[in-house]
Backbone as numpy.savetxt, mean C-alpha at the origin, in Angstrom:
# Nx Ny Nz CAx CAy CAz Cx Cy Cz
7.94 12.86 0.18 7.95 12.32 1.52 8.49 13.36 2.49
9.54 14.04 2.07 10.11 15.07 2.93 9.11 16.18 3.20
8.35 16.57 2.17 7.35 17.62 2.34 6.28 17.16 3.32
5.84 15.93 3.23 4.81 15.42 4.13 5.35 15.37 5.55
6.58 14.88 5.73 7.15 14.82 7.06 7.37 16.21 7.63
7.78 17.16 6.81 7.97 18.54 7.26 6.64 19.14 7.67
5.59 18.89 6.91 4.27 19.39 7.25 3.82 18.80 8.57
4.13 17.54 8.81 3.75 16.88 10.05 4.39 17.57 11.25
5.62 18.05 11.10 6.32 18.72 12.20 5.61 20.00 12.61
4.92 20.62 11.67 4.26 21.90 11.95 2.79 21.74 12.28
2.31 20.50 12.43 0.88 20.30 12.65 0.43 20.85 13.99
1.33 20.97 14.97 0.95 21.52 16.26 0.63 23.01 16.16
1.20 23.69 15.18 0.94 25.11 14.99 -0.43 25.35 14.38
-0.96 24.33 13.76 -2.22 24.44 13.04 -3.15 23.36 13.57
-4.37 23.69 13.94 -5.27 22.68 14.48 -5.51 21.55 13.51
-5.55 21.87 12.23 -5.78 20.85 11.22 -5.08 21.28 9.95
-4.31 20.38 9.36 -3.49 20.71 8.20 -4.30 21.24 7.04
-5.44 20.62 6.77 -6.21 21.07 5.61 -7.22 22.16 5.97
-7.25 22.58 7.23 -8.12 23.67 7.61 -9.54 23.24 7.94
-9.89 21.99 7.75 -11.23 21.53 8.08 -11.33 21.31 9.58
-12.51 21.51 10.12 -12.72 21.31 11.55 -13.10 19.86 11.81
-12.17 18.97 11.67 -12.41 17.55 11.88 -11.52 17.11 13.02
-11.99 17.25 14.25 -11.15 17.04 15.40 -10.65 15.62 15.57
-11.30 14.64 14.97 -10.86 13.25 15.09 -9.58 12.96 14.32
-9.22 13.77 13.37 -8.08 13.48 12.50 -7.06 14.61 12.48
-6.92 15.32 13.58 -5.99 16.45 13.63 -4.54 16.01 13.43
-4.20 14.80 13.82 -2.82 14.33 13.73 -2.52 13.67 12.39
-3.42 13.78 11.45 -3.25 13.13 10.15 -2.90 14.16 9.09
-2.17 13.70 8.07 -1.83 14.55 6.93 -2.90 14.36 5.86
-3.49 15.44 5.42 -4.58 15.37 4.46 -4.04 15.37 3.04
-4.43 14.34 2.24 -4.03 14.28 0.84 -5.20 14.59 -0.08
-6.41 14.56 0.47 -7.61 14.93 -0.27 -8.69 15.18 0.78
-9.88 15.54 0.31 -10.98 15.74 1.27 -11.37 14.43 1.96
-11.12 13.31 1.29 -11.50 12.01 1.85 -10.38 11.30 2.58
-9.15 11.41 2.09 -8.06 10.58 2.60 -7.08 11.36 3.44
-6.78 10.77 4.60 -5.80 11.36 5.51 -4.81 10.27 5.92
-3.54 10.64 5.92 -2.46 9.70 6.22 -2.02 9.88 7.67
-1.90 8.77 8.38 -1.40 8.80 9.74 0.12 8.64 9.69
0.84 9.73 9.86 2.30 9.71 9.76 2.96 8.99 10.94
2.18 8.69 11.97 2.71 7.94 13.11 2.60 6.43 12.90
1.93 6.01 11.82 1.75 4.57 11.56 2.40 4.17 10.24
3.72 4.19 10.25 4.47 3.76 9.08 4.39 2.24 8.98
4.01 1.75 7.81 3.87 0.32 7.58 5.17 -0.27 7.06
5.86 0.49 6.22 7.10 -0.03 5.65 7.72 0.91 4.65
8.70 0.38 3.94 9.41 1.10 2.90 9.34 0.29 1.62
9.42 0.98 0.50 9.52 0.31 -0.79 10.65 0.93 -1.57
10.86 0.46 -2.78 11.91 1.03 -3.61 11.56 2.46 -4.02
10.32 2.85 -3.87 9.83 4.17 -4.27 9.81 5.15 -3.12
9.65 4.69 -1.88 9.51 5.61 -0.75 8.92 4.93 0.47
7.98 5.60 1.12 7.42 5.15 2.39 5.97 4.67 2.23
5.54 3.81 3.17 4.16 3.34 3.19 3.60 3.61 4.59
2.43 4.28 4.62 1.78 4.62 5.88 0.33 4.13 5.88
-0.22 3.97 7.07 -1.65 3.72 7.17 -2.38 5.00 6.81
-3.53 4.83 6.21 -4.33 5.95 5.73 -5.79 5.63 6.01
-6.62 6.64 6.14 -8.04 6.40 6.40 -8.89 7.26 5.48
-9.99 6.68 5.04 -11.02 7.44 4.34 -11.93 7.96 5.43
-11.94 9.26 5.66 -12.67 9.81 6.80 -14.19 9.73 6.62
-14.64 9.50 5.39 -16.09 9.36 5.16 -16.57 7.95 5.47
-15.81 6.93 5.06 -16.21 5.54 5.25 -15.55 4.91 6.47
-14.49 5.54 7.00 -13.69 5.04 8.12 -12.88 3.79 7.75
-12.81 3.46 6.47 -12.03 2.31 6.03 -10.55 2.68 5.98
-9.71 1.74 6.44 -8.27 1.97 6.42 -7.67 1.50 5.10
-6.62 2.20 4.68 -5.91 1.90 3.44 -4.42 2.00 3.70
-3.64 1.68 2.68 -2.19 1.88 2.70 -1.88 3.02 1.74
-1.07 3.97 2.18 -0.68 5.09 1.34 0.80 4.97 1.02
1.10 4.84 -0.27 2.49 4.80 -0.73 2.85 6.21 -1.16
3.99 6.70 -0.68 4.40 8.08 -0.95 5.79 8.09 -1.55
5.91 8.80 -2.67 7.18 8.93 -3.37 7.44 10.41 -3.62
8.63 10.86 -3.33 9.00 12.24 -3.60 9.08 12.45 -5.11
8.52 13.55 -5.60 8.59 13.84 -7.03 9.99 14.25 -7.47
10.89 14.46 -6.52 12.28 14.80 -6.87 13.15 13.55 -7.02
12.54 12.37 -6.86 13.31 11.13 -6.97 13.88 10.98 -8.38
15.04 10.38 -8.49 15.72 10.22 -9.76 14.96 9.32 -10.73
14.47 8.20 -10.21 13.72 7.26 -11.05 12.34 7.05 -10.44
11.33 7.80 -10.89 9.99 7.64 -10.32 9.38 6.30 -10.70
8.80 5.62 -9.72 8.22 4.29 -9.94 6.73 4.23 -9.63
6.25 5.11 -8.77 4.88 5.00 -8.28 3.83 5.24 -9.37
4.07 6.16 -10.27 3.12 6.41 -11.37 3.01 5.17 -12.26
4.12 4.48 -12.47 4.09 3.24 -13.26 3.32 2.15 -12.51
3.54 2.06 -11.20 2.81 1.08 -10.39 1.30 1.35 -10.47
0.92 2.62 -10.41 -0.50 2.99 -10.54 -1.07 2.51 -11.88
-0.33 2.73 -12.95 -0.80 2.30 -14.28 -0.97 0.78 -14.34
-0.06 0.06 -13.69 -0.17 -1.40 -13.67 -1.41 -1.85 -12.89
-1.65 -1.23 -11.74 -2.84 -1.57 -10.96 -4.11 -1.30 -11.77
-4.13 -0.23 -12.52 -5.32 0.09 -13.33 -5.51 -0.95 -14.44
-4.41 -1.43 -15.03 -4.51 -2.48 -16.05 -5.00 -3.80 -15.45
-4.62 -4.06 -14.22 -4.94 -5.33 -13.57 -6.24 -5.26 -12.75
-6.85 -4.10 -12.72 -8.03 -3.85 -11.90 -9.10 -4.93 -12.04
-9.60 -5.40 -10.91 -10.65 -6.40 -10.91 -10.16 -7.83 -10.84
-8.87 -8.04 -11.00 -8.33 -9.39 -10.93 -8.28 -9.89 -9.50
-8.46 -11.18 -9.31 -8.37 -11.77 -7.97 -6.96 -11.55 -7.42
-6.89 -11.08 -6.18 -5.61 -10.88 -5.54 -4.88 -9.63 -5.99
-5.58 -8.72 -6.63 -4.98 -7.44 -7.05 -5.57 -6.34 -6.17
-4.73 -5.58 -5.45 -5.26 -4.50 -4.61 -6.00 -3.46 -5.45
-7.01 -2.88 -4.86 -7.79 -1.83 -5.52 -7.19 -0.47 -5.22
-7.07 0.37 -6.24 -6.59 1.74 -6.06 -7.76 2.60 -5.62
-7.57 3.31 -4.53 -8.61 4.20 -4.02 -8.33 5.66 -4.39
-7.05 6.00 -4.60 -6.68 7.40 -4.87 -5.27 7.43 -5.46
-5.06 8.35 -6.39 -3.72 8.58 -6.93 -3.58 10.05 -7.26
-2.44 10.62 -6.90 -2.17 12.02 -7.23 -0.66 12.18 -7.35
-0.22 12.72 -8.48 1.22 12.98 -8.63 1.51 14.45 -8.87
0.66 15.30 -8.33 0.89 16.74 -8.41 1.50 17.21 -7.10
2.24 18.28 -7.16 2.86 18.81 -5.96 4.22 18.21 -5.71
4.61 18.14 -4.45 5.95 17.70 -4.07 6.06 16.17 -4.05
4.96 15.49 -3.71 4.99 14.04 -3.57 3.92 13.39 -4.44
4.20 12.14 -4.85 3.22 11.30 -5.51 2.63 10.39 -4.43
1.30 10.27 -4.42 0.62 9.46 -3.42 -0.27 8.44 -4.12
-0.12 7.18 -3.74 -0.95 6.09 -4.24 -1.59 5.43 -3.03
-2.92 5.41 -2.99 -3.64 4.80 -1.87 -4.34 3.55 -2.39
-4.01 2.43 -1.75 -4.56 1.12 -2.15 -5.10 0.39 -0.91
-5.73 -0.75 -1.16 -6.23 -1.58 -0.06 -5.13 -1.84 0.96
-5.50 -1.79 2.22 -4.58 -2.16 3.30 -4.61 -3.68 3.41
-3.46 -4.29 3.28 -3.36 -5.74 3.31 -2.64 -6.20 4.57
-2.57 -7.51 4.76 -1.89 -8.08 5.91 -0.40 -8.22 5.65
0.25 -9.09 6.42 1.70 -9.26 6.30 2.10 -9.97 5.02
3.38 -9.83 4.68 3.90 -10.52 3.48 4.31 -11.95 3.84
4.50 -12.77 2.82 4.81 -14.18 3.04 6.13 -14.40 3.77
7.11 -13.55 3.52 8.39 -13.68 4.21 8.22 -13.50 5.71
7.48 -12.46 6.11 7.26 -12.22 7.54 6.46 -13.35 8.18
5.46 -13.85 7.48 4.66 -14.96 8.01 5.54 -16.19 8.20
6.37 -16.49 7.21 7.24 -17.66 7.28 8.23 -17.52 8.45
8.78 -16.33 8.65 9.74 -16.12 9.73 9.08 -16.24 11.11
7.77 -16.04 11.16 7.04 -16.16 12.42 6.69 -17.61 12.77
6.90 -18.53 11.82 6.63 -19.94 12.12 7.78 -20.52 12.95
7.47 -21.54 13.72 8.48 -22.16 14.57 9.65 -22.72 13.77
9.35 -23.34 12.63 10.39 -23.97 11.81 11.01 -23.01 10.79
10.49 -21.80 10.71 10.96 -20.80 9.73 10.73 -21.25 8.29
9.72 -22.11 8.12 9.33 -22.54 6.79 7.88 -22.98 6.83
7.27 -23.06 5.64 5.89 -23.51 5.53 5.84 -25.03 5.37
4.71 -25.59 5.76 4.50 -27.02 5.54 4.32 -27.26 4.04
4.40 -28.51 3.63 4.21 -28.84 2.22 2.83 -28.41 1.75
1.80 -28.68 2.55 0.43 -28.31 2.19 0.31 -26.80 2.00
0.83 -26.03 2.95 0.77 -24.56 2.86 1.55 -24.07 1.64
2.71 -24.64 1.41 3.54 -24.26 0.26 2.78 -24.47 -1.04
2.12 -25.62 -1.17 1.36 -25.91 -2.38 0.17 -24.98 -2.55
-0.50 -24.64 -1.45 -1.64 -23.71 -1.51 -1.17 -22.31 -1.92
-0.04 -21.89 -1.38 0.53 -20.58 -1.74 0.96 -20.59 -3.21
1.65 -21.64 -3.62 2.12 -21.74 -5.00 0.96 -21.68 -5.98
-0.14 -22.35 -5.66 -1.32 -22.34 -6.53 -1.82 -20.91 -6.73
-1.92 -20.15 -5.66 -2.40 -18.77 -5.77 -1.41 -17.88 -6.51
-0.12 -18.02 -6.21 0.89 -17.20 -6.88 0.91 -17.48 -8.38
0.85 -18.75 -8.74 0.84 -19.10 -10.17 -0.41 -18.55 -10.86
-1.52 -18.55 -10.16 -2.76 -17.99 -10.70 -2.61 -16.48 -10.95
-2.00 -15.77 -9.98 -1.78 -14.31 -10.13 -0.85 -14.03 -11.31
0.24 -14.79 -11.39 1.21 -14.60 -12.48 0.59 -14.93 -13.83
-0.22 -15.96 -13.90 -0.90 -16.31 -15.15 -1.81 -15.16 -15.59
-2.58 -14.60 -14.65 -3.46 -13.47 -14.95 -2.67 -12.28 -15.50
-1.58 -11.97 -14.83 -0.74 -10.84 -15.24 -0.13 -11.09 -16.62
0.41 -12.28 -16.82 1.05 -12.61 -18.10 0.05 -12.65 -19.26
-1.19 -13.08 -18.99 -2.21 -13.08 -20.04 -2.52 -11.67 -20.54
-2.25 -10.67 -19.72 -2.44 -9.27 -20.12 -1.19 -8.70 -20.79
-0.18 -9.55 -20.99 1.04 -9.11 -21.66 2.03 -8.41 -20.76
1.89 -8.59 -19.46 2.78 -7.95 -18.50 3.72 -9.01 -17.93
5.00 -8.69 -17.89 6.01 -9.59 -17.32 6.40 -9.06 -15.95
6.11 -9.82 -14.92 6.45 -9.43 -13.56 7.75 -10.12 -13.18
8.79 -9.31 -12.88 10.13 -9.87 -12.66 10.62 -9.76 -11.22
9.78 -9.38 -10.29 10.23 -9.20 -8.91 9.51 -10.18 -7.99
9.65 -11.46 -8.32 8.96 -12.50 -7.58 9.79 -12.89 -6.36
9.27 -12.56 -5.20 9.91 -12.92 -3.94 8.84 -12.87 -2.84
9.04 -13.59 -1.75 8.01 -13.67 -0.71 7.58 -12.31 -0.16
8.49 -11.34 -0.10 8.15 -10.02 0.43 7.13 -9.28 -0.43
6.98 -9.66 -1.69 6.07 -8.97 -2.60 4.70 -9.62 -2.71
4.47 -10.65 -1.91 3.15 -11.29 -1.87 2.60 -11.14 -0.45
1.45 -10.51 -0.35 0.84 -10.25 0.95 -0.47 -11.00 1.07
-0.86 -11.28 2.31 -2.17 -11.87 2.53 -3.16 -10.74 2.80
-4.43 -11.04 2.60 -5.47 -10.04 2.84 -5.71 -9.85 4.33
-6.53 -8.88 4.64 -6.93 -8.61 6.02 -8.25 -9.28 6.34
-8.52 -9.53 7.57 -9.75 -10.08 8.15 -10.38 -11.19 7.32
-11.46 -10.93 6.61 -12.18 -11.96 5.90 -11.41 -12.53 4.70
-10.38 -11.85 4.26 -9.63 -12.29 3.10 -8.20 -12.71 3.47
-8.03 -13.19 4.71 -6.68 -13.52 5.17 -6.08 -14.76 4.52
-6.87 -15.52 3.79 -6.32 -16.68 3.07 -6.07 -16.36 1.60
-6.38 -15.13 1.19 -6.18 -14.70 -0.19 -4.83 -14.00 -0.31
-4.03 -14.42 -1.28 -2.71 -13.82 -1.50 -2.83 -12.75 -2.57
-2.21 -11.60 -2.29 -2.21 -10.46 -3.22 -0.82 -10.27 -3.75
């Protein structure tokens, strides 16, 4: 993360970080020929590091880029990548678009999702969900946990912040 942020500071000295003449993405950090991270659009933090908006410059589709410094004491992102690959194709499981753990930072690029359940709940007038909404959420969460457990994986970090809704057409789907 520090390397990426340091590179961002020097982007004014260089028209484009990766040397390509792509004037639309000069302010982005390039992690591959396809994916560029917008360091000005931080989405959040995780136990592993930072999360930024990212774009596939060929398809123009937006993603979330999770970045972890390879100097971290307990690396978590490579394990998260392995879990996503095991769960690939399951309903409510984000798709991995890119992973690289070479160099100074580990980068995992996955589907860009909407807000988490905690944030949605805090935005309600009553600061809680209705009974109907709670039951609909519980049904989806139990379905995700059942899928994960059937693969022999025990998920122990169950909390509203770790369940997100999808974007646009999938905004009623919990991930």
